Amino acid sequence: MPILQVENIYKEFGKLEVLKGISFSLDKGKTLAIIGSSGSGKTTLLRCLNLLERPDQGIICVNHEIIFDAEDKAVQREAQIRKNRLNFGLVFQSFNLFAQYTVLKNITLASELLAMGEKNRGKSSAVHQRIKEEAYELLAQMGLSDKADAYPHMLSGGQQQRVAIARALALKPQILCFDEPTSALDPELTGEVLRVVRELADKKTTMLIVTHEMAFARDVADHVIFMDEGLIVEEGTPAQVITSPREERTRQFLSRFSNEP
Ligand SMILES: Nc1ncnc2c1ncn2[C@@H]1O[C@H](COP(=O)(O)OP(=O)(O)O)[C@@H](O)[C@H]1O
Ligand SMILES: [Mg+2]
């Protein structure tokens, strides 16, 4: 059953048409990899799903609830957008941790702020405790139990990215999105990040991953979408799209990776 349905998303920046009618769906517990050359609109698509950009046309549904409809102003109110954004967790290419806060606080901050806005303030110390415990669990899952009190600058890029993944998971999103999570990392640090993403896939976390790691996409993704110039050119299983692409454009794109093991 699809947890995410995207229908006919268009987005332009001035005269530049970046997304030209993107439709796909993602089933609960599955991993979708989006591949495509630089400039094909992958980041813009992720930003539209996370409502960091407003699509010019199209509909986005999560759990069969419309969270965005370009034709319906009611779902575009700022408070509604903020609430709907919580359906998604986002891990960026460049980590984007808060440099002034410890690892623990990076993970707990958003949950703490949300809890403060809720009505159960009377129970705040219990809530506070629960948020902290969950953060420690996530740190353990990321192999970073000893880094709770460290600051981001004290960590390697791979460790910072794992903190960013823990931070995204802390809000228990329905769908976890990654935008080239390893492309800012040295090759020797890429593996440790891909390993935790693979573990999340094994635990049936619903994920949408924009990546240039073809071997990883082939191994971990249930479904692959190849985008070019704002359109989906080809989609299917990794075996179809990555191993035996039907479209010439997909073949050309993949030939650039042919030296990979
Ligand atoms: N905020 C923006 N304003 C203007 N142009 C943008 C903006 N964001 C992205 N673009 C342009 O949209 C195109 C697609 O970009 P992007 O979504 O980042 O592609 P990808 O992630 O596939 O490399 C590029 O030509 C880029 O320059
Ligand atoms: Mg991008």
mmCIF file of C-alpha atoms and ligand atoms in Angstrom:
data_model
loop_
_atom_site.group_PDB
_atom_site.id
_atom_site.type_symbol
_atom_site.label_atom_id
_atom_site.label_comp_id
_atom_site.label_asym_id
_atom_site.label_seq_id
_atom_site.Cartn_x
_atom_site.Cartn_y
_atom_site.Cartn_z
ATOM 1 C CA MET A 1 0.000 0.000 0.000
ATOM 2 C CA PRO A 2 1.519 3.370 -0.933
ATOM 3 C CA ILE A 3 2.460 5.595 1.973
ATOM 4 C CA LEU A 4 3.520 8.345 -0.438
ATOM 5 C CA GLN A 5 1.756 9.289 -3.655
ATOM 6 C CA VAL A 6 3.102 12.065 -5.839
ATOM 7 C CA GLU A 7 0.987 13.211 -8.753
ATOM 8 C CA ASN A 8 2.108 15.414 -11.598
ATOM 9 C CA ILE A 9 4.481 17.756 -9.777
ATOM 10 C CA TYR A 10 5.659 20.790 -11.720
ATOM 11 C CA LYS A 11 8.121 23.364 -10.455
ATOM 12 C CA GLU A 12 9.773 26.246 -12.219
ATOM 13 C CA PHE A 13 12.198 28.911 -11.061
ATOM 14 C CA GLY A 14 11.452 31.945 -13.201
ATOM 15 C CA LYS A 15 11.676 30.695 -16.769
ATOM 16 C CA LEU A 16 13.561 27.530 -15.828
ATOM 17 C CA GLU A 17 11.243 24.508 -15.765
ATOM 18 C CA VAL A 18 12.907 22.126 -13.312
ATOM 19 C CA LEU A 19 10.178 19.524 -12.659
ATOM 20 C CA LYS A 20 7.903 18.775 -15.614
ATOM 21 C CA GLY A 21 5.270 16.402 -14.290
ATOM 22 C CA ILE A 22 6.665 13.949 -11.773
ATOM 23 C CA SER A 23 4.423 11.100 -10.557
ATOM 24 C CA PHE A 24 5.357 8.087 -8.494
ATOM 25 C CA SER A 25 4.392 6.231 -5.361
ATOM 26 C CA LEU A 26 6.308 4.594 -2.542
ATOM 27 C CA ASP A 27 5.056 1.688 -0.443
ATOM 28 C CA LYS A 28 5.434 1.593 3.324
ATOM 29 C CA GLY A 29 8.661 -0.083 4.432
ATOM 30 C CA LYS A 30 10.275 0.169 0.991
ATOM 31 C CA THR A 31 13.353 1.997 -0.220
ATOM 32 C CA LEU A 32 13.236 4.101 -3.373
ATOM 33 C CA ALA A 33 16.464 5.282 -4.988
ATOM 34 C CA ILE A 34 16.417 8.295 -7.289
ATOM 35 C CA ILE A 35 19.337 8.556 -9.689
ATOM 36 C CA GLY A 36 20.117 11.075 -12.390
ATOM 37 C CA SER A 37 22.737 13.540 -13.507
ATOM 38 C CA SER A 38 23.442 16.820 -11.806
ATOM 39 C CA GLY A 39 20.784 19.429 -12.588
ATOM 40 C CA SER A 40 18.054 16.908 -13.393
ATOM 41 C CA GLY A 41 15.858 18.191 -10.540
ATOM 42 C CA LYS A 42 16.422 15.575 -7.816
ATOM 43 C CA THR A 43 17.064 18.034 -4.980
ATOM 44 C CA THR A 44 14.166 20.213 -6.099
ATOM 45 C CA LEU A 45 11.886 17.169 -6.019
ATOM 46 C CA LEU A 46 12.988 16.310 -2.450
ATOM 47 C CA ARG A 47 12.515 19.940 -1.405
ATOM 48 C CA CYS A 48 9.004 19.913 -2.905
ATOM 49 C CA LEU A 49 8.092 16.728 -1.022
ATOM 50 C CA ASN A 50 9.392 18.241 2.206
ATOM 51 C CA LEU A 51 7.423 21.407 1.392
ATOM 52 C CA LEU A 52 10.571 23.527 1.468
ATOM 53 C CA GLU A 53 9.468 24.519 -2.032
ATOM 54 C CA ARG A 54 5.857 24.844 -3.152
ATOM 55 C CA PRO A 55 5.171 22.938 -6.355
ATOM 56 C CA ASP A 56 3.436 25.001 -9.055
ATOM 57 C CA GLN A 57 1.185 22.074 -9.905
ATOM 58 C CA GLY A 58 0.501 18.683 -8.454
ATOM 59 C CA ILE A 59 -0.650 16.748 -5.431
ATOM 60 C CA ILE A 60 1.293 15.026 -2.645
ATOM 61 C CA CYS A 61 -0.461 12.451 -0.438
ATOM 62 C CA VAL A 62 0.920 10.747 2.661
ATOM 63 C CA ASN A 63 -1.118 7.842 4.018
ATOM 64 C CA HIS A 64 -3.881 8.810 1.589
ATOM 65 C CA GLU A 65 -4.152 12.277 3.127
ATOM 66 C CA ILE A 66 -3.531 15.197 0.800
ATOM 67 C CA ILE A 67 -0.654 17.150 2.337
ATOM 68 C CA PHE A 68 -0.212 19.414 -0.659
ATOM 69 C CA ASP A 69 -2.446 20.347 -3.564
ATOM 70 C CA ALA A 70 -1.384 23.253 -5.748
ATOM 71 C CA GLU A 71 -5.084 23.932 -6.440
ATOM 72 C CA ASP A 72 -6.142 24.059 -2.791
ATOM 73 C CA LYS A 73 -5.072 27.078 -0.761
ATOM 74 C CA ALA A 74 -6.355 25.529 2.491
ATOM 75 C CA VAL A 75 -3.547 22.951 2.593
ATOM 76 C CA GLN A 76 -1.004 25.656 1.836
ATOM 77 C CA ARG A 77 -1.416 27.639 5.055
ATOM 78 C CA GLU A 78 1.871 28.019 6.896
ATOM 79 C CA ALA A 79 0.731 26.198 10.057
ATOM 80 C CA GLN A 80 -0.586 23.318 7.973
ATOM 81 C CA ILE A 81 2.627 23.144 5.930
ATOM 82 C CA ARG A 82 4.720 23.064 9.136
ATOM 83 C CA LYS A 83 2.646 20.198 10.498
ATOM 84 C CA ASN A 84 2.691 18.249 7.218
ATOM 85 C CA ARG A 85 6.439 18.688 6.886
ATOM 86 C CA LEU A 86 6.804 16.416 9.928
ATOM 87 C CA ASN A 87 5.808 13.474 7.740
ATOM 88 C CA PHE A 88 9.292 13.687 6.266
ATOM 89 C CA GLY A 89 12.772 13.507 7.724
ATOM 90 C CA LEU A 90 15.511 14.994 5.607
ATOM 91 C CA VAL A 91 19.219 14.222 5.579
ATOM 92 C CA PHE A 92 21.250 16.646 3.502
ATOM 93 C CA GLN A 93 24.446 16.226 1.567
ATOM 94 C CA SER A 94 26.297 18.647 3.855
ATOM 95 C CA PHE A 95 25.026 17.351 7.249
ATOM 96 C CA ASN A 96 23.754 20.809 8.373
ATOM 97 C CA LEU A 97 24.222 20.097 12.093
ATOM 98 C CA PHE A 98 23.912 22.966 14.562
ATOM 99 C CA ALA A 99 27.589 23.753 15.235
ATOM 100 C CA GLN A 100 26.914 25.427 18.595
ATOM 101 C CA TYR A 101 25.105 22.409 20.120
ATOM 102 C CA THR A 102 26.294 19.028 21.303
ATOM 103 C CA VAL A 103 25.427 15.860 19.418
ATOM 104 C CA LEU A 104 22.719 15.054 21.982
ATOM 105 C CA LYS A 105 21.126 18.474 21.686
ATOM 106 C CA ASN A 106 21.252 18.321 17.888
ATOM 107 C CA ILE A 107 19.109 15.195 18.120
ATOM 108 C CA THR A 108 16.706 16.328 20.850
ATOM 109 C CA LEU A 109 16.212 19.995 19.957
ATOM 110 C CA ALA A 110 13.314 19.674 17.515
ATOM 111 C CA SER A 111 11.453 17.194 19.736
ATOM 112 C CA GLU A 112 11.949 19.497 22.738
ATOM 113 C CA LEU A 113 10.588 22.470 20.815
ATOM 114 C CA LEU A 114 7.594 20.466 19.614
ATOM 115 C CA ALA A 115 6.878 19.200 23.145
ATOM 116 C CA MET A 116 7.002 22.765 24.464
ATOM 117 C CA GLY A 117 4.315 23.708 21.979
ATOM 118 C CA GLU A 118 2.038 20.887 23.099
ATOM 119 C CA LYS A 119 -0.424 20.973 25.959
ATOM 120 C CA ASN A 120 1.221 18.438 28.270
ATOM 121 C CA ARG A 121 3.639 20.929 29.777
ATOM 122 C CA GLY A 122 2.710 19.745 33.278
ATOM 123 C CA LYS A 123 4.483 16.480 32.533
ATOM 124 C CA SER A 124 7.474 18.210 31.032
ATOM 125 C CA SER A 125 10.189 16.447 33.016
ATOM 126 C CA ALA A 126 8.887 13.010 31.985
ATOM 127 C CA VAL A 127 8.655 14.136 28.368
ATOM 128 C CA HIS A 128 12.147 15.579 28.567
ATOM 129 C CA GLN A 129 13.462 12.281 29.941
ATOM 130 C CA ARG A 130 11.759 10.241 27.224
ATOM 131 C CA ILE A 131 13.172 12.453 24.466
ATOM 132 C CA LYS A 132 16.653 12.046 25.915
ATOM 133 C CA GLU A 133 16.343 8.276 26.234
ATOM 134 C CA GLU A 134 15.183 7.975 22.638
ATOM 135 C CA ALA A 135 18.133 10.107 21.522
ATOM 136 C CA TYR A 136 20.550 7.778 23.319
ATOM 137 C CA GLU A 137 18.899 4.792 21.636
ATOM 138 C CA LEU A 138 19.330 6.423 18.233
ATOM 139 C CA LEU A 139 22.963 7.210 19.014
ATOM 140 C CA ALA A 140 23.544 3.561 19.908
ATOM 141 C CA GLN A 141 21.877 2.507 16.663
ATOM 142 C CA MET A 142 24.248 4.822 14.758
ATOM 143 C CA GLY A 143 27.281 3.458 16.636
ATOM 144 C CA LEU A 144 27.871 6.817 18.344
ATOM 145 C CA SER A 145 27.024 6.159 21.998
ATOM 146 C CA ASP A 146 30.257 7.772 23.159
ATOM 147 C CA LYS A 147 29.680 11.005 21.209
ATOM 148 C CA ALA A 148 26.610 12.425 22.969
ATOM 149 C CA ASP A 149 28.533 15.335 24.502
ATOM 150 C CA ALA A 150 30.800 16.025 21.529
ATOM 151 C CA TYR A 151 30.342 19.048 19.284
ATOM 152 C CA PRO A 152 30.007 18.579 15.514
ATOM 153 C CA HIS A 153 33.499 19.960 14.737
ATOM 154 C CA MET A 154 34.995 17.171 16.867
ATOM 155 C CA LEU A 155 33.501 14.490 14.589
ATOM 156 C CA SER A 156 34.489 13.083 11.205
ATOM 157 C CA GLY A 157 32.183 13.717 8.268
ATOM 158 C CA GLY A 158 30.852 10.169 8.493
ATOM 159 C CA GLN A 159 30.083 10.592 12.187
ATOM 160 C CA GLN A 160 28.406 13.952 11.546
ATOM 161 C CA GLN A 161 26.240 12.404 8.867
ATOM 162 C CA ARG A 162 25.217 9.610 11.231
ATOM 163 C CA VAL A 163 24.222 12.262 13.791
ATOM 164 C CA ALA A 164 22.179 13.945 11.068
ATOM 165 C CA ILE A 165 20.423 10.627 10.391
ATOM 166 C CA ALA A 166 19.694 10.193 14.125
ATOM 167 C CA ARG A 167 18.356 13.752 14.235
ATOM 168 C CA ALA A 168 16.029 13.084 11.305
ATOM 169 C CA LEU A 169 14.801 9.832 12.905
ATOM 170 C CA ALA A 170 14.159 11.511 16.279
ATOM 171 C CA LEU A 171 10.931 13.035 14.991
ATOM 172 C CA LYS A 172 9.732 9.601 13.810
ATOM 173 C CA PRO A 173 8.986 10.625 10.247
ATOM 174 C CA GLN A 174 6.817 8.445 8.034
ATOM 175 C CA ILE A 175 9.349 8.788 5.241
ATOM 176 C CA LEU A 176 13.066 9.403 5.568
ATOM 177 C CA CYS A 177 14.609 11.301 2.651
ATOM 178 C CA PHE A 178 18.313 11.492 1.831
ATOM 179 C CA ASP A 179 19.879 13.916 -0.631
ATOM 180 C CA GLU A 180 23.191 12.403 -1.730
ATOM 181 C CA PRO A 181 24.114 11.547 1.861
ATOM 182 C CA THR A 182 27.655 10.438 1.045
ATOM 183 C CA SER A 183 28.733 12.769 -1.729
ATOM 184 C CA ALA A 184 30.466 15.202 0.666
ATOM 185 C CA LEU A 185 32.403 12.357 2.300
ATOM 186 C CA ASP A 186 35.836 10.931 1.634
ATOM 187 C CA PRO A 187 35.508 7.445 0.140
ATOM 188 C CA GLU A 188 36.710 5.733 3.328
ATOM 189 C CA LEU A 189 33.857 7.360 5.310
ATOM 190 C CA THR A 190 31.136 6.555 2.782
ATOM 191 C CA GLY A 191 30.849 2.932 3.877
ATOM 192 C CA GLU A 192 29.959 3.679 7.503
ATOM 193 C CA VAL A 193 27.068 5.907 6.429
ATOM 194 C CA LEU A 194 25.822 3.454 3.798
ATOM 195 C CA ARG A 195 25.951 0.715 6.426
ATOM 196 C CA VAL A 196 23.501 2.509 8.736
ATOM 197 C CA VAL A 197 21.219 3.314 5.807
ATOM 198 C CA ARG A 198 21.284 -0.363 4.854
ATOM 199 C CA GLU A 199 20.382 -1.300 8.451
ATOM 200 C CA LEU A 200 17.448 1.101 8.290
ATOM 201 C CA ALA A 201 16.315 -0.553 5.063
ATOM 202 C CA ASP A 202 16.574 -3.978 6.734
ATOM 203 C CA LYS A 203 14.314 -2.650 9.515
ATOM 204 C CA LYS A 204 11.753 -1.618 6.876
ATOM 205 C CA THR A 205 12.170 2.109 7.293
ATOM 206 C CA THR A 206 10.411 3.848 4.404
ATOM 207 C CA MET A 207 13.128 5.747 2.564
ATOM 208 C CA LEU A 208 13.674 7.864 -0.491
ATOM 209 C CA ILE A 209 17.355 8.180 -1.339
ATOM 210 C CA VAL A 210 18.913 10.394 -3.968
ATOM 211 C CA THR A 211 22.302 8.844 -4.597
ATOM 212 C CA HIS A 212 25.206 8.459 -6.988
ATOM 213 C CA GLU A 213 26.236 5.214 -5.302
ATOM 214 C CA MET A 214 25.016 2.814 -7.980
ATOM 215 C CA ALA A 215 26.216 -0.373 -6.305
ATOM 216 C CA PHE A 216 24.455 0.702 -3.103
ATOM 217 C CA ALA A 217 21.231 1.592 -4.927
ATOM 218 C CA ARG A 218 21.300 -1.748 -6.716
ATOM 219 C CA ASP A 219 21.732 -3.648 -3.435
ATOM 220 C CA VAL A 220 19.437 -1.729 -1.107
ATOM 221 C CA ALA A 221 16.643 -0.156 -3.161
ATOM 222 C CA ASP A 222 13.376 -1.934 -3.878
ATOM 223 C CA HIS A 223 12.613 0.473 -6.685
ATOM 224 C CA VAL A 224 14.734 2.854 -8.749
ATOM 225 C CA ILE A 225 13.744 6.016 -10.598
ATOM 226 C CA PHE A 226 16.034 7.552 -13.211
ATOM 227 C CA MET A 227 15.378 11.274 -13.704
ATOM 228 C CA ASP A 228 16.605 13.448 -16.517
ATOM 229 C CA GLU A 229 15.727 17.078 -17.236
ATOM 230 C CA GLY A 230 12.839 17.158 -14.802
ATOM 231 C CA LEU A 231 11.159 13.967 -15.978
ATOM 232 C CA ILE A 232 11.159 10.336 -14.936
ATOM 233 C CA VAL A 233 12.749 8.576 -17.890
ATOM 234 C CA GLU A 234 12.703 5.060 -16.507
ATOM 235 C CA GLU A 235 11.705 3.280 -13.317
ATOM 236 C CA GLY A 236 11.562 -0.251 -12.022
ATOM 237 C CA THR A 237 13.491 -2.712 -9.922
ATOM 238 C CA PRO A 238 17.250 -2.170 -9.576
ATOM 239 C CA ALA A 239 17.762 -5.177 -11.843
ATOM 240 C CA GLN A 240 15.690 -3.493 -14.559
ATOM 241 C CA VAL A 241 16.927 0.086 -14.283
ATOM 242 C CA ILE A 242 20.543 -0.312 -13.159
ATOM 243 C CA THR A 243 21.501 -3.708 -14.533
ATOM 244 C CA SER A 244 19.476 -3.793 -17.774
ATOM 245 C CA PRO A 245 18.238 -0.282 -18.600
ATOM 246 C CA ARG A 246 15.821 -0.021 -21.511
ATOM 247 C CA GLU A 247 16.256 3.659 -22.291
ATOM 248 C CA GLU A 248 19.272 5.071 -24.109
ATOM 249 C CA ARG A 249 19.471 8.047 -21.725
ATOM 250 C CA THR A 250 19.642 5.718 -18.721
ATOM 251 C CA ARG A 251 22.377 3.694 -20.410
ATOM 252 C CA GLN A 252 24.385 6.836 -21.130
ATOM 253 C CA PHE A 253 24.057 8.021 -17.548
ATOM 254 C CA LEU A 254 25.054 4.637 -16.117
ATOM 255 C CA SER A 255 28.031 4.247 -18.444
ATOM 256 C CA ARG A 256 29.754 6.967 -16.384
ATOM 257 C CA PHE A 257 29.735 4.602 -13.411
ATOM 258 C CA SER A 258 30.895 1.550 -15.286
ATOM 259 C CA ASN A 259 34.317 1.587 -13.613
ATOM 260 C CA GLU A 260 32.688 0.969 -10.236
ATOM 261 C CA PRO A 261 33.166 -2.457 -8.692
HETATM 262 N N1 LIG B 1 16.096 28.076 -5.824
HETATM 263 C C1 LIG B 1 16.445 27.972 -7.117
HETATM 264 N N2 LIG B 1 16.372 29.055 -7.930
HETATM 265 C C2 LIG B 1 16.705 28.952 -9.241
HETATM 266 N N3 LIG B 1 17.117 27.829 -9.848
HETATM 267 C C3 LIG B 1 17.220 26.727 -9.084
HETATM 268 C C4 LIG B 1 16.883 26.738 -7.693
HETATM 269 N N4 LIG B 1 17.069 25.488 -7.199
HETATM 270 C C5 LIG B 1 17.502 24.741 -8.230
HETATM 271 N N5 LIG B 1 17.581 25.470 -9.370
HETATM 272 C C6 LIG B 1 17.974 24.966 -10.690
HETATM 273 O O1 LIG B 1 17.163 23.842 -10.976
HETATM 274 C C7 LIG B 1 17.876 22.864 -11.695
HETATM 275 C C8 LIG B 1 17.796 21.537 -10.967
HETATM 276 O O2 LIG B 1 18.510 21.632 -9.754
HETATM 277 P P1 LIG B 1 18.518 20.504 -8.654
HETATM 278 O O3 LIG B 1 17.135 20.193 -8.258
HETATM 279 O O4 LIG B 1 19.443 20.971 -7.592
HETATM 280 O O5 LIG B 1 19.123 19.281 -9.468
HETATM 281 P P2 LIG B 1 19.931 17.984 -8.942
HETATM 282 O O6 LIG B 1 19.705 17.864 -7.480
HETATM 283 O O7 LIG B 1 19.373 16.862 -9.733
HETATM 284 O O8 LIG B 1 21.366 18.249 -9.277
HETATM 285 C C9 LIG B 1 19.301 23.398 -11.842
HETATM 286 O O9 LIG B 1 19.401 24.004 -13.116
HETATM 287 C C10 LIG B 1 19.391 24.440 -10.753
HETATM 288 O O10 LIG B 1 20.309 25.429 -11.072
HETATM 289 MG MG MG B 2 21.036 17.754 -5.892
#
